[in-house]
XYZ file of C-alpha atoms in Angstrom:
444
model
C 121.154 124.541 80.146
C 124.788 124.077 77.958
C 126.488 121.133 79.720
C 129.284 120.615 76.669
C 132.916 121.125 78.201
C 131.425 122.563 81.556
C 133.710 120.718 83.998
C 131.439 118.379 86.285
C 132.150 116.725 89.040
C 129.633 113.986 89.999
C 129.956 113.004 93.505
C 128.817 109.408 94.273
C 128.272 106.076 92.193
C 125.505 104.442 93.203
C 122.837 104.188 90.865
C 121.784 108.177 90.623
C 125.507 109.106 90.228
C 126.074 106.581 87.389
C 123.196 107.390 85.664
C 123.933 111.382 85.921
C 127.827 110.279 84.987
C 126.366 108.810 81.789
C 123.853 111.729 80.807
C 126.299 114.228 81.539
C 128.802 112.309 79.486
C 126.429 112.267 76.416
C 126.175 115.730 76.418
C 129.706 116.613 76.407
C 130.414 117.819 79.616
C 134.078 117.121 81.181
C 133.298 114.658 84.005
C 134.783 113.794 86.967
C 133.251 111.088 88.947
C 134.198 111.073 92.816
C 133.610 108.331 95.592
C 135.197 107.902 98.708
C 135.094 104.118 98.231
C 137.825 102.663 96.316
C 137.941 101.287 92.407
C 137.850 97.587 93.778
C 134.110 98.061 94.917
C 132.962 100.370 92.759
C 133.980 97.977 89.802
C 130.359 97.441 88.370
C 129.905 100.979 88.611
C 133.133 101.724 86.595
C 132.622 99.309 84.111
C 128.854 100.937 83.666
C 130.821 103.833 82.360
C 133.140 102.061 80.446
C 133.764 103.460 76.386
C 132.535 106.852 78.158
C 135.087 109.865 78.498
C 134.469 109.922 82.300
C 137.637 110.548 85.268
C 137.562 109.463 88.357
C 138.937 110.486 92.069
C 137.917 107.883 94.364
C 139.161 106.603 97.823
C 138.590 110.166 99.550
C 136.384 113.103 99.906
C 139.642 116.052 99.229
C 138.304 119.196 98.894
C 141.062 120.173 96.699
C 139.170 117.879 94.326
C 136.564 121.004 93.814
C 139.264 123.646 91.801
C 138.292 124.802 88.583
C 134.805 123.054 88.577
C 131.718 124.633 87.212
C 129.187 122.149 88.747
C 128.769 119.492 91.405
C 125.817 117.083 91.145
C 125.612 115.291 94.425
C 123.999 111.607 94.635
C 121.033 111.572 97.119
C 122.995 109.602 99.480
C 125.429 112.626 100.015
C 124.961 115.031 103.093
C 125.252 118.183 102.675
C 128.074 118.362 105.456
C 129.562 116.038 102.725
C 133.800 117.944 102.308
C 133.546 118.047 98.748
C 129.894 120.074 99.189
C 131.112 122.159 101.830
C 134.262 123.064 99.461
C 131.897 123.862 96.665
C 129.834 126.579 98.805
C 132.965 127.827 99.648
C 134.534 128.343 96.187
C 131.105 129.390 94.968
C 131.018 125.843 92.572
C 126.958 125.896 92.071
C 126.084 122.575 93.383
C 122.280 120.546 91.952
C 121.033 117.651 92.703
C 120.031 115.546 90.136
C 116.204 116.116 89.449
C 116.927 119.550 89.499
C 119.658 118.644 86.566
C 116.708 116.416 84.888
C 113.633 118.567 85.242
C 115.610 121.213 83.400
C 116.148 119.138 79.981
C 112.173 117.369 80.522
C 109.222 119.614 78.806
C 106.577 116.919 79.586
C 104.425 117.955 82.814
C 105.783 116.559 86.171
C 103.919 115.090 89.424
C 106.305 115.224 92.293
C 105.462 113.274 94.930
C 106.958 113.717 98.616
C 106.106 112.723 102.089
C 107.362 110.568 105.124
C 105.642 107.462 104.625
C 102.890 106.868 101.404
C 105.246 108.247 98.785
C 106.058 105.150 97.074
C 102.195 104.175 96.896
C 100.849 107.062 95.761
C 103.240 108.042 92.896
C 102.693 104.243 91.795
C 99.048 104.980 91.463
C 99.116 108.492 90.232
C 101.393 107.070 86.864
C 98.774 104.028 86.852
C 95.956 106.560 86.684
C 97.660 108.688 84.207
C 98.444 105.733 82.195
C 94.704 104.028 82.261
C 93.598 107.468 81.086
C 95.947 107.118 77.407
C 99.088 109.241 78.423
C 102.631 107.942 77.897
C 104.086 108.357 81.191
C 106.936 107.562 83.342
C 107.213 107.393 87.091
C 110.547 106.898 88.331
C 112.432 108.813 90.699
C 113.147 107.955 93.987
C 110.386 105.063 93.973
C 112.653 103.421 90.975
C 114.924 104.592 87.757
C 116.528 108.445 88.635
C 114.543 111.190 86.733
C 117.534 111.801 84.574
C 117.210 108.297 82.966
C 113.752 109.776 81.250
C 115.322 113.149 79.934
C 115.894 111.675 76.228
C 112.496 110.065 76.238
C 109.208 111.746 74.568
C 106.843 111.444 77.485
C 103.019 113.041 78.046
C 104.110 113.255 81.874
C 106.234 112.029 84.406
C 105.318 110.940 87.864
C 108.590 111.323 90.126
C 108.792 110.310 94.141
C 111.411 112.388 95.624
C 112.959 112.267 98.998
C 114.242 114.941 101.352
C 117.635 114.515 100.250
C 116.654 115.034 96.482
C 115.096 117.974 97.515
C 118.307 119.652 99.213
C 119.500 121.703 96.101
C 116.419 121.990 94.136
C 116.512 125.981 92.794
C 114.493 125.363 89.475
C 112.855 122.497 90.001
C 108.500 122.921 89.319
C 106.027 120.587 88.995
C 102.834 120.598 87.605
C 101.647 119.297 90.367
C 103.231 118.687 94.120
C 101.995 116.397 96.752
C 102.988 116.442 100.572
C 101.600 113.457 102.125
C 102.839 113.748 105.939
C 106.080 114.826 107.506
C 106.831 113.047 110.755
C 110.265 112.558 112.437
C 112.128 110.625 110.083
C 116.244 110.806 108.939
C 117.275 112.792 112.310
C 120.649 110.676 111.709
C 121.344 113.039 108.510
C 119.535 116.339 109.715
C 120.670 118.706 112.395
C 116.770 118.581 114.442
C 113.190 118.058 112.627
C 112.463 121.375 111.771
C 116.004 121.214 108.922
C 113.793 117.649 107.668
C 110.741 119.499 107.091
C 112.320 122.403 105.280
C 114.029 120.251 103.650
C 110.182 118.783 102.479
C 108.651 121.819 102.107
C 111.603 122.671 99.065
C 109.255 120.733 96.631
C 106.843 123.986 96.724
C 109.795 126.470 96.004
C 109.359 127.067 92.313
C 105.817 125.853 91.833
C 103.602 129.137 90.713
C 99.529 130.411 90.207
C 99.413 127.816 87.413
C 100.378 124.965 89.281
C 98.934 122.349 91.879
C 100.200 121.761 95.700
C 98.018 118.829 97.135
C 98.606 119.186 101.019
C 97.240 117.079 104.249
C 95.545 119.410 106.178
C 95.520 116.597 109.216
C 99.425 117.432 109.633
C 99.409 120.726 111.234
C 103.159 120.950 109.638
C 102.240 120.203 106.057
C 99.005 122.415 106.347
C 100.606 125.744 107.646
C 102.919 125.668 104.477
C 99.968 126.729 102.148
C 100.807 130.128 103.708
C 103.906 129.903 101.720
C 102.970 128.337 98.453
C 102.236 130.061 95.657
C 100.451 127.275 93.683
C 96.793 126.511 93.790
C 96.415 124.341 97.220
C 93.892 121.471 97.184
C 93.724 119.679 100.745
C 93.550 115.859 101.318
C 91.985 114.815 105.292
C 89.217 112.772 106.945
C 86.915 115.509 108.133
C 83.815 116.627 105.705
C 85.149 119.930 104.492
C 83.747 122.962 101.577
C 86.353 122.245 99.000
C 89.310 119.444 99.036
C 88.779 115.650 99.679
C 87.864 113.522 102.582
C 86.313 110.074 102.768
C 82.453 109.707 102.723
C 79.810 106.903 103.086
C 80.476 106.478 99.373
C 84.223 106.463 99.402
C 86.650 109.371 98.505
C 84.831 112.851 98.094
C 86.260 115.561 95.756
C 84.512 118.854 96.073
C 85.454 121.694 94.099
C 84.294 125.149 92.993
C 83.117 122.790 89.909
C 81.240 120.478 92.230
C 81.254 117.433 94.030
C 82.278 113.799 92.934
C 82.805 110.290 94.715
C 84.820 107.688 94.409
C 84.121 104.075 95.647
C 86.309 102.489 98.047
C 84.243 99.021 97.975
C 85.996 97.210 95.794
C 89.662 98.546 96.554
C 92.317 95.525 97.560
C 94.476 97.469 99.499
C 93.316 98.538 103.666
C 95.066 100.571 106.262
C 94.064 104.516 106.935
C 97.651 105.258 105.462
C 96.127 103.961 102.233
C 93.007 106.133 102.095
C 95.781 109.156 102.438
C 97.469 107.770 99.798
C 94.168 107.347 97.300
C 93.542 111.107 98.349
C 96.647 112.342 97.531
C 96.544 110.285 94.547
C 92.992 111.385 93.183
C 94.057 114.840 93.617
C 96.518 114.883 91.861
C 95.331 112.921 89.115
C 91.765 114.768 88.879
C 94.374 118.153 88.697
C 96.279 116.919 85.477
C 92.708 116.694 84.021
C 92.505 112.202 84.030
C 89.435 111.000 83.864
C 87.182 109.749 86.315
C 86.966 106.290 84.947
C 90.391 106.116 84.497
C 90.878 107.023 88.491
C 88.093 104.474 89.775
C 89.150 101.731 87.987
C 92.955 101.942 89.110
C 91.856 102.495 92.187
C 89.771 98.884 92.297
C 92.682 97.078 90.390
C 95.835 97.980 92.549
C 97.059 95.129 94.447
C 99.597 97.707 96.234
C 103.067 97.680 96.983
C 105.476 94.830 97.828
C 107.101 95.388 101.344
C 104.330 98.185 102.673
C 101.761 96.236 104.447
C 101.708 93.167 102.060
C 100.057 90.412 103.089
C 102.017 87.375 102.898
C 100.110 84.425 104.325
C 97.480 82.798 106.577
C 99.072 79.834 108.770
C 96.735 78.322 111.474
C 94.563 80.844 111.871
C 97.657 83.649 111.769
C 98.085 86.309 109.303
C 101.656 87.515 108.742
C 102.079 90.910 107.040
C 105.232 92.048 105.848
C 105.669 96.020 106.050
C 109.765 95.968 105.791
C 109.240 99.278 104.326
C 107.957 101.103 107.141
C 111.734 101.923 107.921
C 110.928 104.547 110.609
C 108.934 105.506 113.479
C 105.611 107.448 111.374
C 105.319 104.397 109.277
C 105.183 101.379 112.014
C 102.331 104.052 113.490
C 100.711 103.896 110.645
C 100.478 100.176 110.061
C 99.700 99.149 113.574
C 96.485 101.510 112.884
C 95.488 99.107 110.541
C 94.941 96.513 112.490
C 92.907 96.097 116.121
C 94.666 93.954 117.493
C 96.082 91.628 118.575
C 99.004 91.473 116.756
C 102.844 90.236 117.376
C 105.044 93.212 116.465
C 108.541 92.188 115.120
C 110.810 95.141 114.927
C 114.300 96.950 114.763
C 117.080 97.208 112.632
C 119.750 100.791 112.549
C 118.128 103.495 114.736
C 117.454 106.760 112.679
C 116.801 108.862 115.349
C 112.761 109.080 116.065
C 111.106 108.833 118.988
C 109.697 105.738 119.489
C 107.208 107.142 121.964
C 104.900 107.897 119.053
C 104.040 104.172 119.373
C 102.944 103.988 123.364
C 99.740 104.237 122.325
C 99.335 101.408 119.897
C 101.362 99.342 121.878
C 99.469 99.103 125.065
C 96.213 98.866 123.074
C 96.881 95.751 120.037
C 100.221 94.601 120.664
C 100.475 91.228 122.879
C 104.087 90.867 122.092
C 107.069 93.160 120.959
C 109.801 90.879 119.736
C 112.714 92.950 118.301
C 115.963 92.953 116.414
C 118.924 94.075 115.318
C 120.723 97.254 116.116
C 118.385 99.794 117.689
C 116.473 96.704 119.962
C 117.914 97.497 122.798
C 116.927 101.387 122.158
C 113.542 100.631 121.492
C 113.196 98.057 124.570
C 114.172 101.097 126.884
C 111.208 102.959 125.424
C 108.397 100.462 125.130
C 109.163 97.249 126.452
C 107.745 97.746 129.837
C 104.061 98.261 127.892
C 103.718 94.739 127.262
C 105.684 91.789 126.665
C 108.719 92.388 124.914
C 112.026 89.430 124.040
C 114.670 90.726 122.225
C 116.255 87.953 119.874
C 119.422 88.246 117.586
C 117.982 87.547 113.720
C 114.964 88.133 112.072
C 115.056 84.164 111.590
C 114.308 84.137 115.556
C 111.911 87.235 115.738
C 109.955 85.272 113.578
C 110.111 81.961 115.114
C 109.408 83.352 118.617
C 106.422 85.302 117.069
C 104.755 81.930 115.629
C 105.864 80.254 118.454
C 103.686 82.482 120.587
C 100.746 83.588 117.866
C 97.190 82.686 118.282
C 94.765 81.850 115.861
C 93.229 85.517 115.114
C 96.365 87.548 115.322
C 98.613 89.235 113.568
C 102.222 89.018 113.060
C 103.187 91.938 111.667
C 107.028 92.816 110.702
C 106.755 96.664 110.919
C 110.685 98.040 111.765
C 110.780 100.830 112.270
C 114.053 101.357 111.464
C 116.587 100.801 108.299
C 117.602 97.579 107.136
C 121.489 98.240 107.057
C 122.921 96.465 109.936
C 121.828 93.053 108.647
C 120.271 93.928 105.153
C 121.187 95.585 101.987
C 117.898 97.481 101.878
C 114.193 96.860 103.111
C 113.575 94.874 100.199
C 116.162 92.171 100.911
C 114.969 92.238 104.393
C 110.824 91.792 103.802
C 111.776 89.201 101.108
C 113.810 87.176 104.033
C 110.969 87.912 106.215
C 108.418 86.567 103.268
C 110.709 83.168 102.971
C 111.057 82.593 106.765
C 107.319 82.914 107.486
C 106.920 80.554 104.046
C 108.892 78.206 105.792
C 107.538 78.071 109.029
């Protein structure tokens, strides 16, 4: 793909858009970088660019802004109702996002990794897998440094996570291999209904051909009825016994194949939760498909301590455990974690409202949960669905929601911060969030 003097307009500096300002740069394209924040908060952005022959429009979203361009590279965080998006389509400016930019300029083999909830685990161990077994690999993505920071690099292969919004305006874009862990409501604040999310989801299949891998979850009747669809060679993750894919066994993870059958053990494994046997399914699969050992796959399997902020375990204070799961930011996730527990547990949620249905969660509710304590922005909104199935307080801080729960916590239950919901009324990002949750239950 020539980039020199192609006139590019890359819309949004956050991290993806500075990083795709400063590739783009390098390669002597005319760049234009466009925010509709002003140059007084985007000043560390700016001065990441600085020496660079980079323009900027900022303050605004003008779709005037769009004349004479040849290409718009959007930053994740950009809708695609976004003016200056809307103005491209119009003028017939091609518009990628930026692993579709990267993957074009990468030769090494890619693992794309996608799903509601798991993502962030499983591409972690699929590059720890690749990486016991010898390869020089990257894994960035949405899980950590854009895809486009790795383009320059000489890599064996590349493990990327990508989101729903990276996935937008993918054309090109193939990996190797593909993995769809789930697809539950998630991100109905951005998309018009569920059925535009999954679509959106489904994108990371588009390109993929005969030679290549799609890993699907044949217990989500959405995910499963895409293999109709996909061209690649599908290999199915689940919990029932089946004639060829994986499922869990009275010896751990089963893999059988047209080549035979092969088990992994699950004994030794630190990290618990059904989520995470999904997640060492999707990852083995994978893995096994890029041709990694089996040694290589069973040990990281037994040394992965698992992710900070999904389902961490933080402490054990008078008989209570407290697990922080900040990163279950929506209504699929918090499902998921309360399934990993029986109960009973204290269940501190809330935070900005992303439009699921917090229904999904009746069940677990009436069955583990003793007490529903919940903050922030959407508390009210959740109250109206569950609190009447067991005894709910809404509080104003997280400081609070914790205090009530270990104010009310047994010896033998759980306090489990699972929000189901962002973090941006109060918190930059789930991360700042389960860290404040991690200090406050520290200090209790």
């Amino acid at each position: 793909m020539e980039l020199k003097n192609k006139k590019i307009m890359v819309v949004g500096l956050a991290r993806t858009g500075l990083e795709t300002a400063r590739f783009l740069a390098r390669k002597g394209a005319d760049v234009v970088v466009s925010d509709r924040r002003g140059a007084d908060e985007l000043a560390e952005g700016i001065r990441g660019l600085a020496g660079l022959p980079v323009r900027y429009r900022l303050g605004g979203e003008d779709p005037a802004w769009i004349k004479g361009l040849d290409l718009v590279v959007p930053s994740p965080g950009v809708a695609a109702d976004n003016p200056l998006l809307v103005a491209a389509a119009r003028r017939g400016v091609e518009v990628l996002s930026e692993i579709e930019l990267a993957s074009r300029f990468i030769a090494a083999p890619l693992v794309a990794v996608t799903g509601t909830n798991g993502k962030s685990t499983t591409t972690t161990l699929i590059g720890e897998m690749l990486e016991r077994d010898g390869r020089k690999v990257f894994v960035g993505g949405n899980i950590g440094a854009p895809l486009i920071g790795f383009v320059e690099g000489e890599w064996e292969a590349g493990v990327v996570e990508v989101s729903s919004f990276q996935l937008e305006w993918v054309r090109e874009f193939r990996p190797r291999v593909a993995v769809l862990l789930n697809v539950t409501e998630d991100h109905l604040d951005r998309y018009p209904d569920f059925d535009a999310y999954r679509r959106a989801k489904e994108r990371i299949f588009a390109a993929q051909g005969p030679g290549d891998t799609a890993v699907l979850n044949r217990d989500d009747p959405r995910v499963w009825e895409m293999r109709r669809r996909i061209r690649a060679a599908v290999v199915s993750i689940g919990f029932g016994e089946v004639a060829e894919g994986l499922f869990p066994g009275p010896c751990g993870i089963v893999r059988r194949s047209p080549c035979g059958e092969e088990a992994y053990s699950l004994a030794r494994v630190k990290i618990h939760g059904v989520h995470n046997v999904e997640n060492m399914m999707g990852a083995v699969a994978a893995a096994r498909a890029l041709g990694v050992g089996r040694a290589a796959v069973q040990q990281t399997l037994e040394s992965f301590p698992g992710l900070e902020h999904r389902l961490e375990f933080v402490c054990e204070k008078n008989g209570v455990r407290y697990y922080n799961d900040s990163k279950g930011t929506n209504v699929g996730a918090a499902a998921k974690s309360l399934a990993s527990f029986r109960g009973p547990v204290i269940l501190i949620a809330g935070g900005v409202d992303k439009g699921g249905d917090y229904g999904v969660l009746a069940g677990e509710i009436r069955q583990k949960v003793k007490r529903l304590v919940l903050f922030g922005a959407a508390r009210e909104l959740i109250a109206a669905s569950l609190g009447a199935l067991t005894e709910t307080v809404l509080v104003d801080s997280l400081e609070q929601a914790v205090r009530d729960a270990a104010a009310h916590a047994c010896a033998g239950d759980v306090v489990l911060l699972s929000p189901a919901c962002s973090s941006f009324d109060m918190f930059r990002n789930y991360a700042e969030r389960g860290k404040a949750f991690k200090d406050l239950v520290h200090g209790l």
